[in-house]
Amino acid sequence: MKLLALDSSGLVASVAILDGETLVAEYTLNYKKTHSQTLLPMLDEIVKMTQTELSEVDAIAVAAGPGSFTGLRIGSATAKGLGLALNKPIISVPTLEGIACNFYGTDALICPFAGGTEFEELVAQEAGPVEDIIKKCNELGQKLGKQVIFLGDGVPVYKDIIEEFCTVEHSYAPAHLSRQRAGAVAIRAVRLYDEGKAEPASDHAPIYLRKNVFRYHGQLMH
Protein backbone atom coordinates (compact mmCIF):
# COMPACT_ATOMS: atom_id res chain seq x y z
CA MET A 1 0.00 0.00 0.00
CA LYS A 2 1.28 3.44 -0.95
CA LEU A 3 0.13 6.47 1.02
CA LEU A 4 0.59 10.21 0.78
CA ALA A 5 0.22 11.76 4.23
CA LEU A 6 -0.28 15.40 5.24
CA ASP A 7 -0.30 17.13 8.62
CA SER A 8 -0.88 20.86 9.07
CA SER A 9 -3.02 20.61 12.20
CA GLY A 10 -0.60 22.53 14.43
CA LEU A 11 2.51 24.67 14.17
CA VAL A 12 4.30 22.01 12.13
CA ALA A 13 3.76 21.36 8.43
CA SER A 14 4.62 17.84 7.35
CA VAL A 15 4.33 15.67 4.23
CA ALA A 16 5.30 12.02 3.88
CA ILE A 17 5.16 9.09 1.48
CA LEU A 18 4.79 5.59 2.89
CA ASP A 19 5.23 2.59 0.60
CA GLY A 20 4.37 -0.64 2.37
CA GLU A 21 6.79 -0.99 5.30
CA THR A 22 9.06 1.79 4.04
CA LEU A 23 8.83 5.46 4.92
CA VAL A 24 10.17 6.67 1.58
CA ALA A 25 10.34 10.35 2.51
CA GLU A 26 9.20 12.84 5.12
CA TYR A 27 9.46 16.62 4.91
CA THR A 28 8.71 18.42 8.18
CA LEU A 29 8.99 22.13 8.82
CA ASN A 30 8.50 24.00 12.09
CA TYR A 31 9.32 27.56 11.19
CA LYS A 32 7.78 31.03 11.02
CA LYS A 33 5.72 30.52 7.87
CA THR A 34 2.05 29.82 7.32
CA HIS A 35 0.88 26.47 6.02
CA SER A 36 -0.52 28.21 2.96
CA GLN A 37 3.10 29.13 2.14
CA THR A 38 4.67 25.77 2.92
CA LEU A 39 2.41 22.75 2.43
CA LEU A 40 2.02 22.69 -1.37
CA PRO A 41 5.70 23.55 -2.09
CA MET A 42 6.73 20.80 0.34
CA LEU A 43 4.39 18.36 -1.38
CA ASP A 44 5.76 19.30 -4.78
CA GLU A 45 9.36 18.91 -3.58
CA ILE A 46 8.87 15.52 -1.95
CA VAL A 47 7.08 14.16 -5.03
CA LYS A 48 9.88 15.37 -7.31
CA MET A 49 12.68 14.10 -5.08
CA THR A 50 11.16 10.61 -4.86
CA GLN A 51 10.00 10.56 -8.50
CA THR A 52 6.53 9.67 -7.29
CA GLU A 53 3.51 9.85 -9.56
CA LEU A 54 0.57 10.90 -7.41
CA SER A 55 -1.65 8.63 -9.48
CA GLU A 56 0.30 5.72 -7.95
CA VAL A 57 -0.83 6.33 -4.37
CA ASP A 58 -3.66 4.19 -3.01
CA ALA A 59 -5.01 6.78 -0.59
CA ILE A 60 -4.33 10.16 0.98
CA ALA A 61 -4.00 10.37 4.77
CA VAL A 62 -4.51 13.67 6.57
CA ALA A 63 -4.45 14.81 10.19
CA ALA A 64 -8.10 15.79 10.42
CA GLY A 65 -8.22 17.49 13.80
CA PRO A 66 -8.52 18.80 16.37
CA GLY A 67 -6.01 21.57 15.87
CA SER A 68 -5.57 25.02 14.42
CA PHE A 69 -8.72 25.91 12.49
CA THR A 70 -6.73 27.52 9.67
CA GLY A 71 -4.20 24.69 9.55
CA LEU A 72 -6.93 22.06 9.48
CA ARG A 73 -8.73 23.83 6.66
CA ILE A 74 -5.54 24.02 4.59
CA GLY A 75 -4.64 20.37 5.15
CA SER A 76 -8.15 19.08 4.54
CA ALA A 77 -8.64 21.25 1.45
CA THR A 78 -5.34 20.01 0.02
CA ALA A 79 -6.18 16.38 0.72
CA LYS A 80 -9.71 16.75 -0.60
CA GLY A 81 -8.58 18.50 -3.76
CA LEU A 82 -6.02 15.79 -4.47
CA GLY A 83 -8.51 13.05 -3.67
CA LEU A 84 -11.11 14.47 -6.03
CA ALA A 85 -8.59 15.12 -8.82
CA LEU A 86 -6.97 11.68 -8.53
CA ASN A 87 -10.12 9.75 -7.54
CA LYS A 88 -8.41 8.50 -4.38
CA PRO A 89 -9.97 7.87 -0.95
CA ILE A 90 -9.03 9.90 2.10
CA ILE A 91 -8.13 8.50 5.50
CA SER A 92 -8.93 10.98 8.26
CA VAL A 93 -6.52 10.47 11.15
CA PRO A 94 -7.44 12.16 14.45
CA THR A 95 -4.58 14.53 15.23
CA LEU A 96 -3.85 13.11 18.68
CA GLU A 97 -3.73 9.54 17.35
CA GLY A 98 -1.16 10.67 14.80
CA ILE A 99 0.99 12.33 17.47
CA ALA A 100 0.67 9.27 19.72
CA CYS A 101 2.03 7.09 16.90
CA ASN A 102 5.41 8.77 17.44
CA PHE A 103 5.63 6.38 20.42
CA TYR A 104 4.10 3.33 18.76
CA GLY A 105 5.06 0.25 20.77
CA THR A 106 5.70 1.85 24.17
CA ASP A 107 3.82 0.56 27.20
CA ALA A 108 3.80 4.01 28.85
CA LEU A 109 0.74 6.23 28.92
CA ILE A 110 0.84 8.72 26.08
CA CYS A 111 -1.21 11.74 26.96
CA PRO A 112 -4.05 11.14 26.22
CA PHE A 113 -3.45 7.65 24.77
CA ALA A 114 -1.87 4.43 25.96
CA GLY A 115 0.16 2.27 23.65
CA GLY A 116 1.37 -1.27 23.30
CA THR A 117 1.52 -3.04 19.98
CA GLU A 118 -1.99 -1.62 19.59
CA PHE A 119 -3.22 1.81 20.61
CA GLU A 120 -6.09 1.94 23.05
CA GLU A 121 -7.94 5.20 23.46
CA LEU A 122 -8.39 5.68 27.19
CA VAL A 123 -9.78 9.22 27.06
CA ALA A 124 -11.61 10.56 24.03
CA GLN A 125 -10.47 13.77 22.36
CA GLU A 126 -11.99 16.72 24.16
CA ALA A 127 -11.50 20.42 24.77
CA GLY A 128 -11.01 21.39 28.38
CA PRO A 129 -8.72 22.93 31.03
CA VAL A 130 -5.20 21.51 31.09
CA GLU A 131 -5.62 20.82 34.83
CA ASP A 132 -8.46 18.38 34.04
CA ILE A 133 -6.30 16.55 31.52
CA ILE A 134 -3.46 16.24 34.03
CA LYS A 135 -5.91 14.97 36.66
CA LYS A 136 -6.97 12.17 34.30
CA CYS A 137 -3.32 11.36 33.60
CA ASN A 138 -2.69 11.13 37.35
CA GLU A 139 -5.66 8.80 37.81
CA LEU A 140 -4.74 6.52 34.91
CA GLY A 141 -1.02 6.54 35.70
CA GLN A 142 -1.66 5.54 39.29
CA LYS A 143 -4.28 2.95 38.40
CA LEU A 144 -2.17 1.28 35.69
CA GLY A 145 1.21 1.82 37.27
CA LYS A 146 2.55 3.57 34.17
CA GLN A 147 4.53 6.70 33.57
CA VAL A 148 3.03 9.41 31.36
CA ILE A 149 4.77 10.85 28.31
CA PHE A 150 3.69 14.38 27.43
CA LEU A 151 4.10 15.60 23.86
CA GLY A 152 2.66 18.12 21.44
CA ASP A 153 3.07 21.83 20.81
CA GLY A 154 1.01 22.58 23.93
CA VAL A 155 3.71 21.20 26.25
CA PRO A 156 5.97 24.29 26.22
CA VAL A 157 2.93 26.46 26.92
CA TYR A 158 1.68 24.40 29.87
CA LYS A 159 4.87 22.81 31.21
CA ASP A 160 4.81 24.81 34.45
CA ILE A 161 1.23 23.67 35.09
CA ILE A 162 2.15 20.06 34.27
CA GLU A 163 5.01 20.19 36.76
CA GLU A 164 2.75 21.70 39.41
CA PHE A 165 -0.17 19.28 39.09
CA CYS A 166 1.21 16.01 37.70
CA THR A 167 1.83 13.65 40.62
CA VAL A 168 2.75 10.46 38.74
CA GLU A 169 6.03 9.59 37.06
CA HIS A 170 6.24 11.48 33.79
CA SER A 171 8.60 12.58 31.05
CA TYR A 172 8.60 14.75 27.95
CA ALA A 173 9.09 13.60 24.38
CA PRO A 174 12.41 14.56 22.78
CA ALA A 175 12.44 17.15 20.01
CA HIS A 176 12.31 14.65 17.12
CA LEU A 177 9.19 12.96 18.54
CA SER A 178 7.38 15.81 20.26
CA ARG A 179 5.44 17.30 17.35
CA GLN A 180 3.16 16.26 14.51
CA ARG A 181 4.79 14.17 11.80
CA ALA A 182 3.19 13.05 8.56
CA GLY A 183 5.07 9.76 8.81
CA ALA A 184 3.23 8.95 12.04
CA VAL A 185 -0.07 9.96 10.42
CA ALA A 186 0.68 7.51 7.61
CA ILE A 187 1.42 4.67 10.04
CA ARG A 188 -1.87 5.21 11.85
CA ALA A 189 -3.71 5.59 8.55
CA VAL A 190 -2.70 2.09 7.43
CA ARG A 191 -4.54 0.55 10.38
CA LEU A 192 -7.57 2.76 9.85
CA TYR A 193 -7.63 1.80 6.17
CA ASP A 194 -7.54 -1.89 7.11
CA GLU A 195 -10.49 -1.23 9.43
CA GLY A 196 -12.48 0.13 6.48
CA LYS A 197 -12.33 3.75 7.64
CA ALA A 198 -11.26 5.37 4.37
CA GLU A 199 -13.84 7.72 2.88
CA PRO A 200 -14.56 9.21 -0.54
CA ALA A 201 -12.85 12.56 -0.99
CA SER A 202 -16.24 14.21 -1.44
CA ASP A 203 -17.24 13.17 2.11
CA HIS A 204 -14.13 14.40 3.88
CA ALA A 205 -14.30 17.24 6.41
CA PRO A 206 -11.94 18.30 9.22
CA ILE A 207 -12.70 17.62 12.89
CA TYR A 208 -13.12 20.84 14.82
CA LEU A 209 -13.10 20.50 18.60
CA ARG A 210 -13.76 23.32 21.03
CA LYS A 211 -15.90 24.18 24.00
CA ASN A 212 -19.03 26.10 23.10
CA VAL A 213 -19.48 29.24 25.18
CA PHE A 214 -22.75 31.18 25.20
CA ARG A 215 -23.65 34.43 26.94
CA TYR A 216 -27.09 34.50 28.51
CA HIS A 217 -28.28 37.44 30.64
CA GLY A 218 -24.69 38.43 31.29
CA GLN A 219 -23.60 34.92 32.39
CA LEU A 220 -21.15 32.71 30.54
CA MET A 221 -22.51 29.21 29.93
CA HIS A 222 -20.52 26.20 28.68
PDB file of C-alpha atoms in Angstrom:
ATOM      1  CA  MET A   1       0.000   0.000   0.000  1.00  0.00           C
ATOM      2  CA  LYS A   2       1.285   3.443  -0.955  1.00  0.00           C
ATOM      3  CA  LEU A   3       0.130   6.470   1.021  1.00  0.00           C
ATOM      4  CA  LEU A   4       0.586  10.206   0.776  1.00  0.00           C
ATOM      5  CA  ALA A   5       0.223  11.760   4.231  1.00  0.00           C
ATOM      6  CA  LEU A   6      -0.276  15.397   5.244  1.00  0.00           C
ATOM      7  CA  ASP A   7      -0.304  17.130   8.617  1.00  0.00           C
ATOM      8  CA  SER A   8      -0.883  20.864   9.071  1.00  0.00           C
ATOM      9  CA  SER A   9      -3.019  20.612  12.199  1.00  0.00           C
ATOM     10  CA  GLY A  10      -0.600  22.532  14.434  1.00  0.00           C
ATOM     11  CA  LEU A  11       2.515  24.667  14.171  1.00  0.00           C
ATOM     12  CA  VAL A  12       4.296  22.011  12.130  1.00  0.00           C
ATOM     13  CA  ALA A  13       3.755  21.360   8.426  1.00  0.00           C
ATOM     14  CA  SER A  14       4.621  17.837   7.351  1.00  0.00           C
ATOM     15  CA  VAL A  15       4.327  15.670   4.235  1.00  0.00           C
ATOM     16  CA  ALA A  16       5.297  12.015   3.878  1.00  0.00           C
ATOM     17  CA  ILE A  17       5.159   9.093   1.480  1.00  0.00           C
ATOM     18  CA  LEU A  18       4.794   5.590   2.893  1.00  0.00           C
ATOM     19  CA  ASP A  19       5.231   2.591   0.599  1.00  0.00           C
ATOM     20  CA  GLY A  20       4.366  -0.636   2.372  1.00  0.00           C
ATOM     21  CA  GLU A  21       6.792  -0.985   5.298  1.00  0.00           C
ATOM     22  CA  THR A  22       9.062   1.791   4.037  1.00  0.00           C
ATOM     23  CA  LEU A  23       8.828   5.462   4.920  1.00  0.00           C
ATOM     24  CA  VAL A  24      10.168   6.671   1.576  1.00  0.00           C
ATOM     25  CA  ALA A  25      10.338  10.353   2.514  1.00  0.00           C
ATOM     26  CA  GLU A  26       9.195  12.837   5.115  1.00  0.00           C
ATOM     27  CA  TYR A  27       9.462  16.622   4.915  1.00  0.00           C
ATOM     28  CA  THR A  28       8.708  18.419   8.177  1.00  0.00           C
ATOM     29  CA  LEU A  29       8.994  22.135   8.817  1.00  0.00           C
ATOM     30  CA  ASN A  30       8.498  24.002  12.092  1.00  0.00           C
ATOM     31  CA  TYR A  31       9.318  27.562  11.189  1.00  0.00           C
ATOM     32  CA  LYS A  32       7.780  31.027  11.022  1.00  0.00           C
ATOM     33  CA  LYS A  33       5.724  30.522   7.871  1.00  0.00           C
ATOM     34  CA  THR A  34       2.051  29.825   7.323  1.00  0.00           C
ATOM     35  CA  HIS A  35       0.880  26.472   6.025  1.00  0.00           C
ATOM     36  CA  SER A  36      -0.518  28.208   2.957  1.00  0.00           C
ATOM     37  CA  GLN A  37       3.104  29.130   2.138  1.00  0.00           C
ATOM     38  CA  THR A  38       4.668  25.766   2.920  1.00  0.00           C
ATOM     39  CA  LEU A  39       2.410  22.749   2.429  1.00  0.00           C
ATOM     40  CA  LEU A  40       2.022  22.687  -1.367  1.00  0.00           C
ATOM     41  CA  PRO A  41       5.696  23.547  -2.093  1.00  0.00           C
ATOM     42  CA  MET A  42       6.735  20.805   0.342  1.00  0.00           C
ATOM     43  CA  LEU A  43       4.393  18.357  -1.376  1.00  0.00           C
ATOM     44  CA  ASP A  44       5.761  19.303  -4.778  1.00  0.00           C
ATOM     45  CA  GLU A  45       9.357  18.912  -3.577  1.00  0.00           C
ATOM     46  CA  ILE A  46       8.873  15.525  -1.952  1.00  0.00           C
ATOM     47  CA  VAL A  47       7.084  14.160  -5.033  1.00  0.00           C
ATOM     48  CA  LYS A  48       9.876  15.365  -7.312  1.00  0.00           C
ATOM     49  CA  MET A  49      12.684  14.095  -5.082  1.00  0.00           C
ATOM     50  CA  THR A  50      11.160  10.606  -4.859  1.00  0.00           C
ATOM     51  CA  GLN A  51      10.005  10.558  -8.499  1.00  0.00           C
ATOM     52  CA  THR A  52       6.527   9.673  -7.289  1.00  0.00           C
ATOM     53  CA  GLU A  53       3.510   9.850  -9.559  1.00  0.00           C
ATOM     54  CA  LEU A  54       0.568  10.904  -7.411  1.00  0.00           C
ATOM     55  CA  SER A  55      -1.652   8.632  -9.475  1.00  0.00           C
ATOM     56  CA  GLU A  56       0.298   5.715  -7.948  1.00  0.00           C
ATOM     57  CA  VAL A  57      -0.829   6.331  -4.367  1.00  0.00           C
ATOM     58  CA  ASP A  58      -3.655   4.186  -3.012  1.00  0.00           C
ATOM     59  CA  ALA A  59      -5.009   6.781  -0.593  1.00  0.00           C
ATOM     60  CA  ILE A  60      -4.332  10.158   0.980  1.00  0.00           C
ATOM     61  CA  ALA A  61      -4.002  10.375   4.767  1.00  0.00           C
ATOM     62  CA  VAL A  62      -4.512  13.668   6.567  1.00  0.00           C
ATOM     63  CA  ALA A  63      -4.451  14.807  10.188  1.00  0.00           C
ATOM     64  CA  ALA A  64      -8.099  15.786  10.422  1.00  0.00           C
ATOM     65  CA  GLY A  65      -8.223  17.490  13.801  1.00  0.00           C
ATOM     66  CA  PRO A  66      -8.517  18.799  16.369  1.00  0.00           C
ATOM     67  CA  GLY A  67      -6.012  21.575  15.866  1.00  0.00           C
ATOM     68  CA  SER A  68      -5.569  25.021  14.422  1.00  0.00           C
ATOM     69  CA  PHE A  69      -8.716  25.905  12.492  1.00  0.00           C
ATOM     70  CA  THR A  70      -6.729  27.519   9.670  1.00  0.00           C
ATOM     71  CA  GLY A  71      -4.198  24.685   9.553  1.00  0.00           C
ATOM     72  CA  LEU A  72      -6.932  22.056   9.483  1.00  0.00           C
ATOM     73  CA  ARG A  73      -8.730  23.831   6.658  1.00  0.00           C
ATOM     74  CA  ILE A  74      -5.539  24.024   4.587  1.00  0.00           C
ATOM     75  CA  GLY A  75      -4.640  20.372   5.153  1.00  0.00           C
ATOM     76  CA  SER A  76      -8.146  19.080   4.537  1.00  0.00           C
ATOM     77  CA  ALA A  77      -8.641  21.252   1.451  1.00  0.00           C
ATOM     78  CA  THR A  78      -5.338  20.010   0.019  1.00  0.00           C
ATOM     79  CA  ALA A  79      -6.183  16.377   0.721  1.00  0.00           C
ATOM     80  CA  LYS A  80      -9.714  16.749  -0.598  1.00  0.00           C
ATOM     81  CA  GLY A  81      -8.578  18.498  -3.765  1.00  0.00           C
ATOM     82  CA  LEU A  82      -6.020  15.790  -4.474  1.00  0.00           C
ATOM     83  CA  GLY A  83      -8.509  13.048  -3.674  1.00  0.00           C
ATOM     84  CA  LEU A  84     -11.110  14.472  -6.033  1.00  0.00           C
ATOM     85  CA  ALA A  85      -8.591  15.117  -8.821  1.00  0.00           C
ATOM     86  CA  LEU A  86      -6.974  11.676  -8.534  1.00  0.00           C
ATOM     87  CA  ASN A  87     -10.115   9.746  -7.536  1.00  0.00           C
ATOM     88  CA  LYS A  88      -8.407   8.497  -4.377  1.00  0.00           C
ATOM     89  CA  PRO A  89      -9.973   7.867  -0.949  1.00  0.00           C
ATOM     90  CA  ILE A  90      -9.031   9.905   2.096  1.00  0.00           C
ATOM     91  CA  ILE A  91      -8.127   8.498   5.503  1.00  0.00           C
ATOM     92  CA  SER A  92      -8.932  10.982   8.257  1.00  0.00           C
ATOM     93  CA  VAL A  93      -6.521  10.470  11.149  1.00  0.00           C
ATOM     94  CA  PRO A  94      -7.436  12.156  14.454  1.00  0.00           C
ATOM     95  CA  THR A  95      -4.577  14.530  15.231  1.00  0.00           C
ATOM     96  CA  LEU A  96      -3.854  13.106  18.680  1.00  0.00           C
ATOM     97  CA  GLU A  97      -3.727   9.541  17.345  1.00  0.00           C
ATOM     98  CA  GLY A  98      -1.158  10.669  14.802  1.00  0.00           C
ATOM     99  CA  ILE A  99       0.986  12.327  17.466  1.00  0.00           C
ATOM    100  CA  ALA A 100       0.669   9.273  19.721  1.00  0.00           C
ATOM    101  CA  CYS A 101       2.029   7.087  16.904  1.00  0.00           C
ATOM    102  CA  ASN A 102       5.409   8.766  17.443  1.00  0.00           C
ATOM    103  CA  PHE A 103       5.631   6.381  20.420  1.00  0.00           C
ATOM    104  CA  TYR A 104       4.105   3.334  18.764  1.00  0.00           C
ATOM    105  CA  GLY A 105       5.057   0.251  20.772  1.00  0.00           C
ATOM    106  CA  THR A 106       5.697   1.849  24.171  1.00  0.00           C
ATOM    107  CA  ASP A 107       3.824   0.559  27.205  1.00  0.00           C
ATOM    108  CA  ALA A 108       3.801   4.006  28.846  1.00  0.00           C
ATOM    109  CA  LEU A 109       0.743   6.229  28.922  1.00  0.00           C
ATOM    110  CA  ILE A 110       0.836   8.718  26.078  1.00  0.00           C
ATOM    111  CA  CYS A 111      -1.214  11.739  26.964  1.00  0.00           C
ATOM    112  CA  PRO A 112      -4.054  11.137  26.224  1.00  0.00           C
ATOM    113  CA  PHE A 113      -3.452   7.646  24.773  1.00  0.00           C
ATOM    114  CA  ALA A 114      -1.872   4.428  25.964  1.00  0.00           C
ATOM    115  CA  GLY A 115       0.162   2.274  23.649  1.00  0.00           C
ATOM    116  CA  GLY A 116       1.371  -1.270  23.298  1.00  0.00           C
ATOM    117  CA  THR A 117       1.515  -3.041  19.981  1.00  0.00           C
ATOM    118  CA  GLU A 118      -1.993  -1.615  19.593  1.00  0.00           C
ATOM    119  CA  PHE A 119      -3.223   1.808  20.606  1.00  0.00           C
ATOM    120  CA  GLU A 120      -6.093   1.939  23.050  1.00  0.00           C
ATOM    121  CA  GLU A 121      -7.942   5.201  23.458  1.00  0.00           C
ATOM    122  CA  LEU A 122      -8.394   5.683  27.194  1.00  0.00           C
ATOM    123  CA  VAL A 123      -9.784   9.219  27.062  1.00  0.00           C
ATOM    124  CA  ALA A 124     -11.608  10.557  24.027  1.00  0.00           C
ATOM    125  CA  GLN A 125     -10.466  13.770  22.362  1.00  0.00           C
ATOM    126  CA  GLU A 126     -11.989  16.716  24.162  1.00  0.00           C
ATOM    127  CA  ALA A 127     -11.495  20.420  24.770  1.00  0.00           C
ATOM    128  CA  GLY A 128     -11.012  21.394  28.385  1.00  0.00           C
ATOM    129  CA  PRO A 129      -8.721  22.932  31.028  1.00  0.00           C
ATOM    130  CA  VAL A 130      -5.202  21.513  31.085  1.00  0.00           C
ATOM    131  CA  GLU A 131      -5.620  20.820  34.826  1.00  0.00           C
ATOM    132  CA  ASP A 132      -8.457  18.385  34.043  1.00  0.00           C
ATOM    133  CA  ILE A 133      -6.303  16.551  31.518  1.00  0.00           C
ATOM    134  CA  ILE A 134      -3.465  16.242  34.031  1.00  0.00           C
ATOM    135  CA  LYS A 135      -5.910  14.972  36.660  1.00  0.00           C
ATOM    136  CA  LYS A 136      -6.966  12.168  34.302  1.00  0.00           C
ATOM    137  CA  CYS A 137      -3.320  11.357  33.600  1.00  0.00           C
ATOM    138  CA  ASN A 138      -2.689  11.133  37.353  1.00  0.00           C
ATOM    139  CA  GLU A 139      -5.657   8.800  37.811  1.00  0.00           C
ATOM    140  CA  LEU A 140      -4.736   6.520  34.905  1.00  0.00           C
ATOM    141  CA  GLY A 141      -1.020   6.538  35.695  1.00  0.00           C
ATOM    142  CA  GLN A 142      -1.658   5.543  39.295  1.00  0.00           C
ATOM    143  CA  LYS A 143      -4.280   2.951  38.398  1.00  0.00           C
ATOM    144  CA  LEU A 144      -2.173   1.280  35.686  1.00  0.00           C
ATOM    145  CA  GLY A 145       1.215   1.823  37.273  1.00  0.00           C
ATOM    146  CA  LYS A 146       2.546   3.570  34.166  1.00  0.00           C
ATOM    147  CA  GLN A 147       4.534   6.703  33.572  1.00  0.00           C
ATOM    148  CA  VAL A 148       3.034   9.410  31.365  1.00  0.00           C
ATOM    149  CA  ILE A 149       4.765  10.850  28.312  1.00  0.00           C
ATOM    150  CA  PHE A 150       3.692  14.375  27.425  1.00  0.00           C
ATOM    151  CA  LEU A 151       4.098  15.600  23.858  1.00  0.00           C
ATOM    152  CA  GLY A 152       2.663  18.118  21.442  1.00  0.00           C
ATOM    153  CA  ASP A 153       3.071  21.827  20.814  1.00  0.00           C
ATOM    154  CA  GLY A 154       1.007  22.584  23.929  1.00  0.00           C
ATOM    155  CA  VAL A 155       3.709  21.199  26.246  1.00  0.00           C
ATOM    156  CA  PRO A 156       5.966  24.294  26.222  1.00  0.00           C
ATOM    157  CA  VAL A 157       2.927  26.462  26.919  1.00  0.00           C
ATOM    158  CA  TYR A 158       1.682  24.404  29.869  1.00  0.00           C
ATOM    159  CA  LYS A 159       4.873  22.812  31.208  1.00  0.00           C
ATOM    160  CA  ASP A 160       4.813  24.810  34.449  1.00  0.00           C
ATOM    161  CA  ILE A 161       1.235  23.666  35.086  1.00  0.00           C
ATOM    162  CA  ILE A 162       2.146  20.058  34.274  1.00  0.00           C
ATOM    163  CA  GLU A 163       5.006  20.194  36.764  1.00  0.00           C
ATOM    164  CA  GLU A 164       2.746  21.696  39.407  1.00  0.00           C
ATOM    165  CA  PHE A 165      -0.172  19.276  39.086  1.00  0.00           C
ATOM    166  CA  CYS A 166       1.214  16.011  37.697  1.00  0.00           C
ATOM    167  CA  THR A 167       1.831  13.652  40.618  1.00  0.00           C
ATOM    168  CA  VAL A 168       2.748  10.457  38.742  1.00  0.00           C
ATOM    169  CA  GLU A 169       6.029   9.593  37.062  1.00  0.00           C
ATOM    170  CA  HIS A 170       6.238  11.482  33.789  1.00  0.00           C
ATOM    171  CA  SER A 171       8.602  12.580  31.051  1.00  0.00           C
ATOM    172  CA  TYR A 172       8.604  14.747  27.951  1.00  0.00           C
ATOM    173  CA  ALA A 173       9.093  13.599  24.383  1.00  0.00           C
ATOM    174  CA  PRO A 174      12.414  14.557  22.779  1.00  0.00           C
ATOM    175  CA  ALA A 175      12.437  17.148  20.008  1.00  0.00           C
ATOM    176  CA  HIS A 176      12.311  14.651  17.124  1.00  0.00           C
ATOM    177  CA  LEU A 177       9.192  12.964  18.543  1.00  0.00           C
ATOM    178  CA  SER A 178       7.381  15.808  20.257  1.00  0.00           C
ATOM    179  CA  ARG A 179       5.441  17.300  17.350  1.00  0.00           C
ATOM    180  CA  GLN A 180       3.164  16.265  14.514  1.00  0.00           C
ATOM    181  CA  ARG A 181       4.794  14.167  11.799  1.00  0.00           C
ATOM    182  CA  ALA A 182       3.187  13.049   8.563  1.00  0.00           C
ATOM    183  CA  GLY A 183       5.067   9.757   8.808  1.00  0.00           C
ATOM    184  CA  ALA A 184       3.234   8.950  12.036  1.00  0.00           C
ATOM    185  CA  VAL A 185      -0.071   9.962  10.423  1.00  0.00           C
ATOM    186  CA  ALA A 186       0.685   7.505   7.606  1.00  0.00           C
ATOM    187  CA  ILE A 187       1.424   4.669  10.044  1.00  0.00           C
ATOM    188  CA  ARG A 188      -1.868   5.212  11.853  1.00  0.00           C
ATOM    189  CA  ALA A 189      -3.711   5.586   8.546  1.00  0.00           C
ATOM    190  CA  VAL A 190      -2.705   2.092   7.426  1.00  0.00           C
ATOM    191  CA  ARG A 191      -4.536   0.548  10.380  1.00  0.00           C
ATOM    192  CA  LEU A 192      -7.572   2.763   9.850  1.00  0.00           C
ATOM    193  CA  TYR A 193      -7.627   1.795   6.169  1.00  0.00           C
ATOM    194  CA  ASP A 194      -7.536  -1.889   7.113  1.00  0.00           C
ATOM    195  CA  GLU A 195     -10.491  -1.227   9.428  1.00  0.00           C
ATOM    196  CA  GLY A 196     -12.478   0.134   6.482  1.00  0.00           C
ATOM    197  CA  LYS A 197     -12.332   3.748   7.637  1.00  0.00           C
ATOM    198  CA  ALA A 198     -11.260   5.368   4.367  1.00  0.00           C
ATOM    199  CA  GLU A 199     -13.838   7.724   2.879  1.00  0.00           C
ATOM    200  CA  PRO A 200     -14.556   9.212  -0.537  1.00  0.00           C
ATOM    201  CA  ALA A 201     -12.854  12.559  -0.986  1.00  0.00           C
ATOM    202  CA  SER A 202     -16.242  14.209  -1.437  1.00  0.00           C
ATOM    203  CA  ASP A 203     -17.241  13.169   2.113  1.00  0.00           C
ATOM    204  CA  HIS A 204     -14.127  14.400   3.878  1.00  0.00           C
ATOM    205  CA  ALA A 205     -14.297  17.236   6.409  1.00  0.00           C
ATOM    206  CA  PRO A 206     -11.944  18.303   9.222  1.00  0.00           C
ATOM    207  CA  ILE A 207     -12.704  17.615  12.886  1.00  0.00           C
ATOM    208  CA  TYR A 208     -13.125  20.841  14.824  1.00  0.00           C
ATOM    209  CA  LEU A 209     -13.099  20.503  18.595  1.00  0.00           C
ATOM    210  CA  ARG A 210     -13.757  23.324  21.026  1.00  0.00           C
ATOM    211  CA  LYS A 211     -15.896  24.181  24.001  1.00  0.00           C
ATOM    212  CA  ASN A 212     -19.031  26.104  23.098  1.00  0.00           C
ATOM    213  CA  VAL A 213     -19.482  29.238  25.183  1.00  0.00           C
ATOM    214  CA  PHE A 214     -22.746  31.180  25.198  1.00  0.00           C
ATOM    215  CA  ARG A 215     -23.653  34.426  26.943  1.00  0.00           C
ATOM    216  CA  TYR A 216     -27.091  34.502  28.512  1.00  0.00           C
ATOM    217  CA  HIS A 217     -28.279  37.436  30.645  1.00  0.00           C
ATOM    218  CA  GLY A 218     -24.690  38.432  31.294  1.00  0.00           C
ATOM    219  CA  GLN A 219     -23.595  34.925  32.391  1.00  0.00           C
ATOM    220  CA  LEU A 220     -21.151  32.712  30.537  1.00  0.00           C
ATOM    221  CA  MET A 221     -22.513  29.213  29.933  1.00  0.00           C
ATOM    222  CA  HIS A 222     -20.525  26.199  28.681  1.00  0.00           C
TER     223      HIS A 222
END
